[in-house]
Every structure is written in structure tokens, then in C-alpha cells.
PDB file of C-alpha atoms in Angstrom:
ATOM      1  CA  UNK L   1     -99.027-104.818-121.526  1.00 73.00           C
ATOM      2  CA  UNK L   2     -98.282-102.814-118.154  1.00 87.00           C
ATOM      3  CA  UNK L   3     -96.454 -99.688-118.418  1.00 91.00           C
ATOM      4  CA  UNK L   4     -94.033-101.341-116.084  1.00 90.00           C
ATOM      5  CA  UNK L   5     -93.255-103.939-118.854  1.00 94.00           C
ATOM      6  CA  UNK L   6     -92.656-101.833-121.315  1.00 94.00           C
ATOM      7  CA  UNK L   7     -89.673-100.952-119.236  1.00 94.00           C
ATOM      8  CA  UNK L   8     -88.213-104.279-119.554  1.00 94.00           C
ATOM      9  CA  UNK L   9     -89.242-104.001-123.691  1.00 93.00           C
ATOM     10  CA  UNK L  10     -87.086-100.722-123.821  1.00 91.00           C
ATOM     11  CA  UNK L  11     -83.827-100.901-125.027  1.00 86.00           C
ATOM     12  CA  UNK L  12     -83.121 -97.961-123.039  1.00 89.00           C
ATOM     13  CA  UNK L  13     -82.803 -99.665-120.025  1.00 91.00           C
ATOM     14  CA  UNK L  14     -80.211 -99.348-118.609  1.00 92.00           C
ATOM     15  CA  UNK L  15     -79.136-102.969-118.373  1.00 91.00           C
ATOM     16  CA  UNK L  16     -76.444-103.172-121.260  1.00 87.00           C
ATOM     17  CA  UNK L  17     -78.309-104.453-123.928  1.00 86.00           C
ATOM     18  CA  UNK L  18     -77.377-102.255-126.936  1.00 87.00           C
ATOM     19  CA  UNK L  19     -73.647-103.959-126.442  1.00 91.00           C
ATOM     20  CA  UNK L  20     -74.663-107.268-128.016  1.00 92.00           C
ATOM     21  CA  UNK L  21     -75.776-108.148-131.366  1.00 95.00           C
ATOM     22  CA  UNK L  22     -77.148-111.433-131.028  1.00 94.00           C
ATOM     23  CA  UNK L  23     -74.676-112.634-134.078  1.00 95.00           C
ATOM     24  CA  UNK L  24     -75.284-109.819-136.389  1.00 96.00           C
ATOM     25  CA  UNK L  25     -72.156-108.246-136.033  1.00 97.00           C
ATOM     26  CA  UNK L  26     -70.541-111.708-137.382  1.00 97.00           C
ATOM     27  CA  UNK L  27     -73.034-112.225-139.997  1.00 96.00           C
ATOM     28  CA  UNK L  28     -72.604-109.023-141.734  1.00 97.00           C
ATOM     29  CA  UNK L  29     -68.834-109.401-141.590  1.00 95.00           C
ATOM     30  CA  UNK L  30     -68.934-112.720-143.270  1.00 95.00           C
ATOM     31  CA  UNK L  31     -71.392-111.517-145.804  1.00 96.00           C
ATOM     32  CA  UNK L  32     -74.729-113.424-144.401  1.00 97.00           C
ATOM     33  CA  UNK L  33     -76.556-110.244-143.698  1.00 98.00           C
ATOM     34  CA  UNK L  34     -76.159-107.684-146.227  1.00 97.00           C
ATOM     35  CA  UNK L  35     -79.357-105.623-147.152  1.00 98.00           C
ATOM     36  CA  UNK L  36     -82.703-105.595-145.332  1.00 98.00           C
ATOM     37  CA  UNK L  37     -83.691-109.151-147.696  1.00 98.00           C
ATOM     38  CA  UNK L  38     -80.824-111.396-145.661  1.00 98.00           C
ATOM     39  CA  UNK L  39     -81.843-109.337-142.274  1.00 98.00           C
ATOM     40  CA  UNK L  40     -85.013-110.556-142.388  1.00 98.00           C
ATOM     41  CA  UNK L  41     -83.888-114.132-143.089  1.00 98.00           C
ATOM     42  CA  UNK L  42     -81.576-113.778-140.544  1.00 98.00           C
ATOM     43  CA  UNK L  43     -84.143-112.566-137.764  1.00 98.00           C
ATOM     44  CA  UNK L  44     -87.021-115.371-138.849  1.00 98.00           C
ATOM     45  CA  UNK L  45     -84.352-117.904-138.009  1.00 97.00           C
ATOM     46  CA  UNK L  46     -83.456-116.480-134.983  1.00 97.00           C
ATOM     47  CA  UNK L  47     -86.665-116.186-133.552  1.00 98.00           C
ATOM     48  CA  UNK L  48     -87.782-119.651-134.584  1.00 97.00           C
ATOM     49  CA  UNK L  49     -84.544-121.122-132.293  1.00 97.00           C
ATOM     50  CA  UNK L  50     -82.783-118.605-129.894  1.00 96.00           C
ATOM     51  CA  UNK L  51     -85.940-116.915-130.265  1.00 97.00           C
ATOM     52  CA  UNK L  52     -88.113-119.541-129.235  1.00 98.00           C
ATOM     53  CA  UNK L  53     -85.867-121.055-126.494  1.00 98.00           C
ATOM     54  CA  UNK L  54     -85.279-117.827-124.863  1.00 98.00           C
ATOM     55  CA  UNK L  55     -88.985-116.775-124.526  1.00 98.00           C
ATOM     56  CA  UNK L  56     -89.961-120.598-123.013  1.00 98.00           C
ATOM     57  CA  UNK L  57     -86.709-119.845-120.193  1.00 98.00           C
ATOM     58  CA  UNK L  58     -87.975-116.436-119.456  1.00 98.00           C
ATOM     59  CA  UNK L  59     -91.956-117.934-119.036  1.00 98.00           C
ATOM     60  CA  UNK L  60     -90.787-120.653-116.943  1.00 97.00           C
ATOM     61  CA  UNK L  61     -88.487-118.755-114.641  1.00 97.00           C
ATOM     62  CA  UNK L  62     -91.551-116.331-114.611  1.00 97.00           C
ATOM     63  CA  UNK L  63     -93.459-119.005-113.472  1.00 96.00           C
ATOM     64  CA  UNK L  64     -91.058-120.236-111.003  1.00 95.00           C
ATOM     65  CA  UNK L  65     -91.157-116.632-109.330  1.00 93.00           C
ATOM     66  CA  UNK L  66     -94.655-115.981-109.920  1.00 77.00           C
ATOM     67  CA  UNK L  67     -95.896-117.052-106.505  1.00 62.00           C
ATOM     68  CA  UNK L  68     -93.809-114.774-104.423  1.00 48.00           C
ATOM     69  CA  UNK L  69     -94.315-111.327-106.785  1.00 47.00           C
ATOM     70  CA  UNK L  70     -95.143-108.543-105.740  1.00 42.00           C
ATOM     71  CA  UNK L  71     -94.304-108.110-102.123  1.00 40.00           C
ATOM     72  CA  UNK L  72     -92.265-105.755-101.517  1.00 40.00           C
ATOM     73  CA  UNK L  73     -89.765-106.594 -98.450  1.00 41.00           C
ATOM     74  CA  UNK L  74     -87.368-109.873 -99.012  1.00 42.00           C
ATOM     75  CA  UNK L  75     -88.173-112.648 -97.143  1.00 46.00           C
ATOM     76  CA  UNK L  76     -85.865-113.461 -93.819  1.00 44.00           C
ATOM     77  CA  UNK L  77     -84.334-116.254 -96.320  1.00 55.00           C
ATOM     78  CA  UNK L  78     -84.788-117.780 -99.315  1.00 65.00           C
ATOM     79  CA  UNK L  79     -86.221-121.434 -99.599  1.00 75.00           C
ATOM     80  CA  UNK L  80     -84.289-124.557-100.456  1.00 77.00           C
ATOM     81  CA  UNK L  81     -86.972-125.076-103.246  1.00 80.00           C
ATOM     82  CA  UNK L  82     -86.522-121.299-104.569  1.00 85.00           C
ATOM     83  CA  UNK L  83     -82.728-122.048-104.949  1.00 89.00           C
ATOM     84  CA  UNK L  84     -83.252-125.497-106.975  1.00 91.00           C
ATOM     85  CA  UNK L  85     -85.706-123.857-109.172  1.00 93.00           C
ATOM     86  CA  UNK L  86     -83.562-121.548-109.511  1.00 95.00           C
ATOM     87  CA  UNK L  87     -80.875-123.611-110.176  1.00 94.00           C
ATOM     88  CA  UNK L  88     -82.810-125.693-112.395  1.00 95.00           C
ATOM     89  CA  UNK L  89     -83.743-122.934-114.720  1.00 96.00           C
ATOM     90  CA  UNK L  90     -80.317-121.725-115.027  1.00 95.00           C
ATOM     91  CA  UNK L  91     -78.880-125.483-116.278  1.00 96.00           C
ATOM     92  CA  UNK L  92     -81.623-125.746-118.268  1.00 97.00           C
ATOM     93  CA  UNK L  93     -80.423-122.614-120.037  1.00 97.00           C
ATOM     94  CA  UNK L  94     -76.634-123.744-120.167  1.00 95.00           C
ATOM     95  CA  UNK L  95     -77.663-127.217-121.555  1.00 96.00           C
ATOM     96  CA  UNK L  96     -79.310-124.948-124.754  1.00 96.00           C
ATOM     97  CA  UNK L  97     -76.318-122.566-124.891  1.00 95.00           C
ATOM     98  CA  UNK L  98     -73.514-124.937-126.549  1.00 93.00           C
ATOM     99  CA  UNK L  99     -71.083-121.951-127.286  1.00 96.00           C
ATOM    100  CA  UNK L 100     -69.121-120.708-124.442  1.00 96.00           C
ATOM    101  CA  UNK L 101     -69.243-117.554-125.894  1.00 95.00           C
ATOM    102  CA  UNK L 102     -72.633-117.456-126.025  1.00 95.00           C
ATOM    103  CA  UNK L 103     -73.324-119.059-122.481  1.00 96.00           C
ATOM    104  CA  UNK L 104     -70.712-115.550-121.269  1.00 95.00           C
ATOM    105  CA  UNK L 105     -72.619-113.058-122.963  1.00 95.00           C
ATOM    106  CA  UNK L 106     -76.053-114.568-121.538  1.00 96.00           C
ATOM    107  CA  UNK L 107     -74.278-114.721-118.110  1.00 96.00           C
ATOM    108  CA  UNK L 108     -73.253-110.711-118.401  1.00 95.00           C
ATOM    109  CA  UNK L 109     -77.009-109.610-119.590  1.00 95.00           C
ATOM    110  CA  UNK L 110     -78.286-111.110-117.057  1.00 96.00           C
ATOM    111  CA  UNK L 111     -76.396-110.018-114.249  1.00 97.00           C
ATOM    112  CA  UNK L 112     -76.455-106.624-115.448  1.00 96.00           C
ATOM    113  CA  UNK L 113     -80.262-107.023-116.096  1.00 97.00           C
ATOM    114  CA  UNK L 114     -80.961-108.637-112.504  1.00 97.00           C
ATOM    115  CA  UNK L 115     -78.926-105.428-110.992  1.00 97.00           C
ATOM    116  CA  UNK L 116     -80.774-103.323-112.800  1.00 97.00           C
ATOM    117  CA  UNK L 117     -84.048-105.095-111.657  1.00 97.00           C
ATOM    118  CA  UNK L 118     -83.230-105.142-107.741  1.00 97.00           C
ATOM    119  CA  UNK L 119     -83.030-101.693-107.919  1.00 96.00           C
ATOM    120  CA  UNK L 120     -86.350-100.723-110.043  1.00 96.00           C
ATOM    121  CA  UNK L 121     -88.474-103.557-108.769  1.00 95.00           C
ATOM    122  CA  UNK L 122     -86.935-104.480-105.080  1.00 94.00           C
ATOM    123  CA  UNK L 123     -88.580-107.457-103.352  1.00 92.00           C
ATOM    124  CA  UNK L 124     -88.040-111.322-102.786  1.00 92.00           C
ATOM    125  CA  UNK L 125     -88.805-112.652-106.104  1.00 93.00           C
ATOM    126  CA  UNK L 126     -85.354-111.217-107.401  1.00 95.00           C
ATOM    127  CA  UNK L 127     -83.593-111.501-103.787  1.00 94.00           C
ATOM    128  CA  UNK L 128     -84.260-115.220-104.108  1.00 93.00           C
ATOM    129  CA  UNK L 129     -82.717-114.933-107.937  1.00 95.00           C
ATOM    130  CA  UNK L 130     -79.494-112.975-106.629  1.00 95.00           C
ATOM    131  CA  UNK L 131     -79.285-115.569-103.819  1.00 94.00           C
ATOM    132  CA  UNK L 132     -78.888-118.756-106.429  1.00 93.00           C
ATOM    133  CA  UNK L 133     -76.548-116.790-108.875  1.00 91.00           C
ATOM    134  CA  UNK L 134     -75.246-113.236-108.896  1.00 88.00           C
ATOM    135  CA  UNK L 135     -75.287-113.975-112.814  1.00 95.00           C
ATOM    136  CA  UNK L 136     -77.917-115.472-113.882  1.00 97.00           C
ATOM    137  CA  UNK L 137     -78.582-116.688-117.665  1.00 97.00           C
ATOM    138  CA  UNK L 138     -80.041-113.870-119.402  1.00 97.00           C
ATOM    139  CA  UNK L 139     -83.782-115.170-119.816  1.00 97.00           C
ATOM    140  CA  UNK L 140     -84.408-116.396-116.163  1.00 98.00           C
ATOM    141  CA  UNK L 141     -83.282-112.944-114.986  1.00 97.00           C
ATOM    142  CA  UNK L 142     -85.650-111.461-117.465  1.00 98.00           C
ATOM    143  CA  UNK L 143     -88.630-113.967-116.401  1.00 97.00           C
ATOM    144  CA  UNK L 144     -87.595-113.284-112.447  1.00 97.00           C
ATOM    145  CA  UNK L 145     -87.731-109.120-113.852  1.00 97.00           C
ATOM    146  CA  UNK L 146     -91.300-109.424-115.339  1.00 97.00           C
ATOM    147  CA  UNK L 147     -92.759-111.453-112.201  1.00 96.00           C
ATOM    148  CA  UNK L 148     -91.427-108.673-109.831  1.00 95.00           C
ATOM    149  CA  UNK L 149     -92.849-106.243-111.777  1.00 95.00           C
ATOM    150  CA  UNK L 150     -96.470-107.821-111.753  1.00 94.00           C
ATOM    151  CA  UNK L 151     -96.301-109.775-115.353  1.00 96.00           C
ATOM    152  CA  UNK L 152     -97.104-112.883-115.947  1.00 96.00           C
ATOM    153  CA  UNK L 153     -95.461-115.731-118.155  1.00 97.00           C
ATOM    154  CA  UNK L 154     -97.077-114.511-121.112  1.00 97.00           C
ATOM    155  CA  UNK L 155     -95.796-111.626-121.104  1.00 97.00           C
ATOM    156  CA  UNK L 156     -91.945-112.997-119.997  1.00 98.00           C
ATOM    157  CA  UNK L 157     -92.256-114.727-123.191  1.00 98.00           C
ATOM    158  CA  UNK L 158     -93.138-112.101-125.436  1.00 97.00           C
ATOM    159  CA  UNK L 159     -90.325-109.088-124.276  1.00 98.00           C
ATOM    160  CA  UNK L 160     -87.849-112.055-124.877  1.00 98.00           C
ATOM    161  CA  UNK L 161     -89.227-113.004-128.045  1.00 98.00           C
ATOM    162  CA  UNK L 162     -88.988-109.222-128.701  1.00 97.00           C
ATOM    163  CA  UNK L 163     -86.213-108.670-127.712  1.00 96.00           C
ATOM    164  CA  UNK L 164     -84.051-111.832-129.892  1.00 97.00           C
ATOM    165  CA  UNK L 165     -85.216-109.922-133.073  1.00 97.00           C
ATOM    166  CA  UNK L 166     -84.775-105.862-132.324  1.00 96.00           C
ATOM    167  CA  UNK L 167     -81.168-106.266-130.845  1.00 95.00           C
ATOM    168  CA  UNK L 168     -79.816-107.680-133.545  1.00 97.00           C
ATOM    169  CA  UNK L 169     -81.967-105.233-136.186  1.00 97.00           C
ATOM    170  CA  UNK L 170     -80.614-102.562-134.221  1.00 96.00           C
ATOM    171  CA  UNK L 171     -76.998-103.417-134.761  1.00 96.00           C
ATOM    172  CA  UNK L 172     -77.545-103.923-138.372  1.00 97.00           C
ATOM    173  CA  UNK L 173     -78.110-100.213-138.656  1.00 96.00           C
ATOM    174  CA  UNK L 174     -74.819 -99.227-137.032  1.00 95.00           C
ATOM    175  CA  UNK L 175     -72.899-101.966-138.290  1.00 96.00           C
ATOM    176  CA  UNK L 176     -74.445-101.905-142.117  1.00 96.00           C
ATOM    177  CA  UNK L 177     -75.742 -98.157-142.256  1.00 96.00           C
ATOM    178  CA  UNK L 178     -79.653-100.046-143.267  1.00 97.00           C
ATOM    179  CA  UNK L 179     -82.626 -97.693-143.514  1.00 97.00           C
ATOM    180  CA  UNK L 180     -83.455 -97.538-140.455  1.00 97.00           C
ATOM    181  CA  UNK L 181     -87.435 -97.259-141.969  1.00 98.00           C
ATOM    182  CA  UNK L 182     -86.437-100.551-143.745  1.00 98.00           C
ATOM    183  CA  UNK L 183     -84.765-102.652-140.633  1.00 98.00           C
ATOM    184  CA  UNK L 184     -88.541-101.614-138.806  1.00 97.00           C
ATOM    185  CA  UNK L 185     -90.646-102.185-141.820  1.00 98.00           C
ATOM    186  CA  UNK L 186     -88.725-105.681-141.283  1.00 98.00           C
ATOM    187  CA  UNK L 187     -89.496-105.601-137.806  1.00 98.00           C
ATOM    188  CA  UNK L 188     -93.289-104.674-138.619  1.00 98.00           C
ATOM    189  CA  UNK L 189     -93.593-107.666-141.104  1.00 98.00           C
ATOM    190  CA  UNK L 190     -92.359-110.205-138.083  1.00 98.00           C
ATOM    191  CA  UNK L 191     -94.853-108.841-135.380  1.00 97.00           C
ATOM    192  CA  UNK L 192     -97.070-112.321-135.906  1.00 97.00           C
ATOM    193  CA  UNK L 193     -94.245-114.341-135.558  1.00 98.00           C
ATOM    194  CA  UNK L 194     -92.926-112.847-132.568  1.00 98.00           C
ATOM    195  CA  UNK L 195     -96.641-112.627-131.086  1.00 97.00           C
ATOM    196  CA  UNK L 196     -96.791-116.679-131.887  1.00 98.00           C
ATOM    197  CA  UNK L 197     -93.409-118.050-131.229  1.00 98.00           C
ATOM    198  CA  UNK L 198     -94.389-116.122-127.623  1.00 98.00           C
ATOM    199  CA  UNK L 199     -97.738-118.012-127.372  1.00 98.00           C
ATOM    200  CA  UNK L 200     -95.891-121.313-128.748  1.00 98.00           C
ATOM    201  CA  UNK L 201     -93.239-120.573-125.845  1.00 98.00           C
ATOM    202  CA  UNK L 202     -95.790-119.865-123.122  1.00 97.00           C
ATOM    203  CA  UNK L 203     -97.822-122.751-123.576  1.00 97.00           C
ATOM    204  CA  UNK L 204     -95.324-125.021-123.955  1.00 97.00           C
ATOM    205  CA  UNK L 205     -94.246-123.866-120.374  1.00 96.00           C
ATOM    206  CA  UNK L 206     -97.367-124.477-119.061  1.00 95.00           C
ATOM    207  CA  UNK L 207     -97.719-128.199-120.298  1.00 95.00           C
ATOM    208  CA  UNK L 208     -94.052-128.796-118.705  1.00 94.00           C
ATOM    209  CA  UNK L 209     -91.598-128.668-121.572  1.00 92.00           C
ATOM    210  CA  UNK L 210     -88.986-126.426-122.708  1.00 95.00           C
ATOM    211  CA  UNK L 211     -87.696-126.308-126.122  1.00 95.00           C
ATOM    212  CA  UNK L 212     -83.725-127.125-127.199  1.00 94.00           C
ATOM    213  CA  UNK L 213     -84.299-125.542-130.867  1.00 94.00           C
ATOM    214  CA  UNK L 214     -80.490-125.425-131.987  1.00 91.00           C
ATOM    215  CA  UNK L 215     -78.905-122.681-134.012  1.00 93.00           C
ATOM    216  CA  UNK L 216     -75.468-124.218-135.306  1.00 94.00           C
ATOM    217  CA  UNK L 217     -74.789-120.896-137.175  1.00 94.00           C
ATOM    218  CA  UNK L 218     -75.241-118.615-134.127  1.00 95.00           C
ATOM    219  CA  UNK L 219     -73.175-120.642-131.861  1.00 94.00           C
ATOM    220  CA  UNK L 220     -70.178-120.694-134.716  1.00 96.00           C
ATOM    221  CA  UNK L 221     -70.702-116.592-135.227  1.00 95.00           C
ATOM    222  CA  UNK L 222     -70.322-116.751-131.284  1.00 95.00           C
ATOM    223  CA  UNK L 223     -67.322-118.373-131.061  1.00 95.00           C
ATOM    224  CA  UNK L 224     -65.939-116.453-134.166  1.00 95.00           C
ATOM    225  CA  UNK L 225     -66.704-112.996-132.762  1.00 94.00           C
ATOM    226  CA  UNK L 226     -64.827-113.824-129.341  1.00 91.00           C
ATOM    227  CA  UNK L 227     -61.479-114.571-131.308  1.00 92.00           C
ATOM    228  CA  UNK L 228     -61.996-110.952-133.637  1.00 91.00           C
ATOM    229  CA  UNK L 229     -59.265-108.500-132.776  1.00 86.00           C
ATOM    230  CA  UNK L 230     -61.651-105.588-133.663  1.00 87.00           C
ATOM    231  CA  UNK L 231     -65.747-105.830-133.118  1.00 91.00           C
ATOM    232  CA  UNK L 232     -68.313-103.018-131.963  1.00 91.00           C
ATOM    233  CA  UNK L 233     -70.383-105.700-129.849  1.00 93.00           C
ATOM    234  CA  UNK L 234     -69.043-107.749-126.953  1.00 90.00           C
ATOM    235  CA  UNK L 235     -71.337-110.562-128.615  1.00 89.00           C
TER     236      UNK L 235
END
């Protein structure tokens, strides 16, 4: 992977990441997660569903942007196609996003992300993004991210598949006080998973479909962390 994608991998950018747990925060509270055993449960079922959806949304929008990366200068305007794909993408993404909660948080990554982006990687791939929706579902501003910086699908699919499992191990160290040698020896053990749900996601882009894996539990932690007077994540 390009140095320039590793950006997009780092949960140092700048893009507001570390402020959502992806559920944890309402599994440990309610007792799911508790040790590094139920953390690792936790994170195979999220990559299997959120996990898996996310990384096909961030390929496809990838995809979609693909032909216009890497120039450098936005276009005089953007297309009426670029706008429904666009557009597309982003009600694809609602339609697997039941929770409203959920569907909020995605909205907030990825505007923050796509801000971030326009400023790191400027050019017509994410002009044409920013002209369809200043906030953007999450994934498709992460696909539209990788294209402008010269990846390709495959790799769109693997940062998000990536990045559904080390957000929420993150947060179980400040929220549980886990190892944090455990929560990556955890992390270590799901590398082939991640690696294949990303190669499940890409292909599956390529032959045309996109996955609605559901997650009942994550949407219900959603909507039960929005209505908690105290919590450390905004999701």
C-alpha cells in the first residue's frame, strides 16, 4: 500500500475519528464487552456486517471516482452523471444504516473526513463529492479519499475494513483500561479476516452488488448511546 494510503489508515488523521467507538462504548456499559475474549467476539461480528458493508461502499464509491483521479485542478463543473453516482452511493449507504444515530455519526465522519481530504489531496474527484453532499456517508467519502490519492478499490476496501475493527479496539482501552498488548494481539489474530472480508467486499463491487449484512445489536447500541446523559464517544 502507498505511503499516501497509509494516511487514510492512520488514526491520526486529523479527520475526527478517535471520537467514535463504533458501539463499543455501549457494549462495555451493558456488559457485552468485558475482557479481550468478548472484544474479539465483538470485532469478528462487526467486521463480518458493518465491516463488510462499509468496505463494499468505500470500493464502489472508489470506483465511481476512479476515472477522474489524479488530476489535480477541478473541473469547470461537475457532471450530471458524477452527481447521481454520487447520489446513488450515498442512498445506498442510508438504505444499510437503519439507526438514525448511526446514519448521523456516518454523516459527521464523513464530512469531516472529505474536509480533511480536499485539503491533503485537492482535485475534482473530491470537488465532484463536495458538490453532491457537503456530508457525505462516511465510506463514500473514504472511497472518493483513496481514489484522489491514487488507490484503487482494493485498497478503499481494505482501510475501511481496517478501520471498523481498530476504532472500536481502541476505545476499549480507554473505556475498559484492556492491555493494550492484548486489544492488538486481538487485532493481530483478525488480520485474515480483515484482509478477506476486503477481498469479499472488492469483488463483490466489481460483479455489481453491494452487501446489506445487518447488525441489529449495533443499530440498538446506536440508538442507546444517543439517549446516555454521560458517554466519552459521540457514537
Amino acid at each position: 500500500m502507498d505511503a499516501a494510503l497509509l494516511l487514510l489508515a492512520d488514526s491520526r488523521l486529523p479527520a475526527g475519528g478517535h471520537a467514535h467507538s463504533g458501539g463499543l462504548e455501549t457494549a462495555a456499559a451493558t456488559g457485552v464487552v468485558h475482557d479481550l475474549a468478548t472484544l474479539a467476539d465483538f470485532l469478528r461480528g462487526r467486521l463480518a456486517t458493518t465491516g463488510l458493508v462499509t468496505a463494499s461502499l468505500a470500493a464502489a464509491a472508489c470506483a465511481h471516482a476512479r476515472p477522474g483521479a489524479g488530476a489535480r485542478t477541478p473541473p469547470a463543473e461537475t457532471s450530471p452523471s458524477d452527481l447521481a453516482g454520487w447520489a446513488r452511493l450515498d442512498a445506498e449507504a442510508d438504505a444499510r444504516t437503519p439507526s438514525p444515530a448511526q446514519r448521523r455519526a456516518s454523516r459527521a465522519q464523513g464530512r469531516a473526513l472529505l474536509r480533511v481530504a480536499r485539503a491533503t489531496w485537492p482535485g475534482p474527484v473530491l470537488e465532484s463529492l463536495a458538490a453532491a453532499s457537503g456530508s457525505p456517508h462516511h465510506p463514500v467519502a473514504l472511497g472518493a479519499a483513496v481514489a484522489a490519492a491514487g488507490g484503487a478499490p482494493e485498497r478503499a476496501a481494505q482501510i475501511a475494513a481496517y478501520g471498523s475493527v481498530t476504532g472500536p479496539a481502541s476505545a476499549a482501552v480507554r473505556l475498559l483500561g484492556l492491555d493494550p498488548l492484548g486489544v492488538h494481539r486481538v487485532l493481530a489474530g483478525l488480520a485474515g479476516r480483515i484482509d478477506a472480508v476486503a477481498a469479499e467486499a472488492a469483488e463483490g463491487v466489481r460483479a455489481g452488488d453491494l452487501p446489506a449484512a445487518s447488525a441489529p445489536a449495533l443499530d440498538v447500541f446506536a440508538e442507546l448511546h444517543q439517549q446516555a446523559e454521560l458517554r466519552l464517544f459521540e457514537s
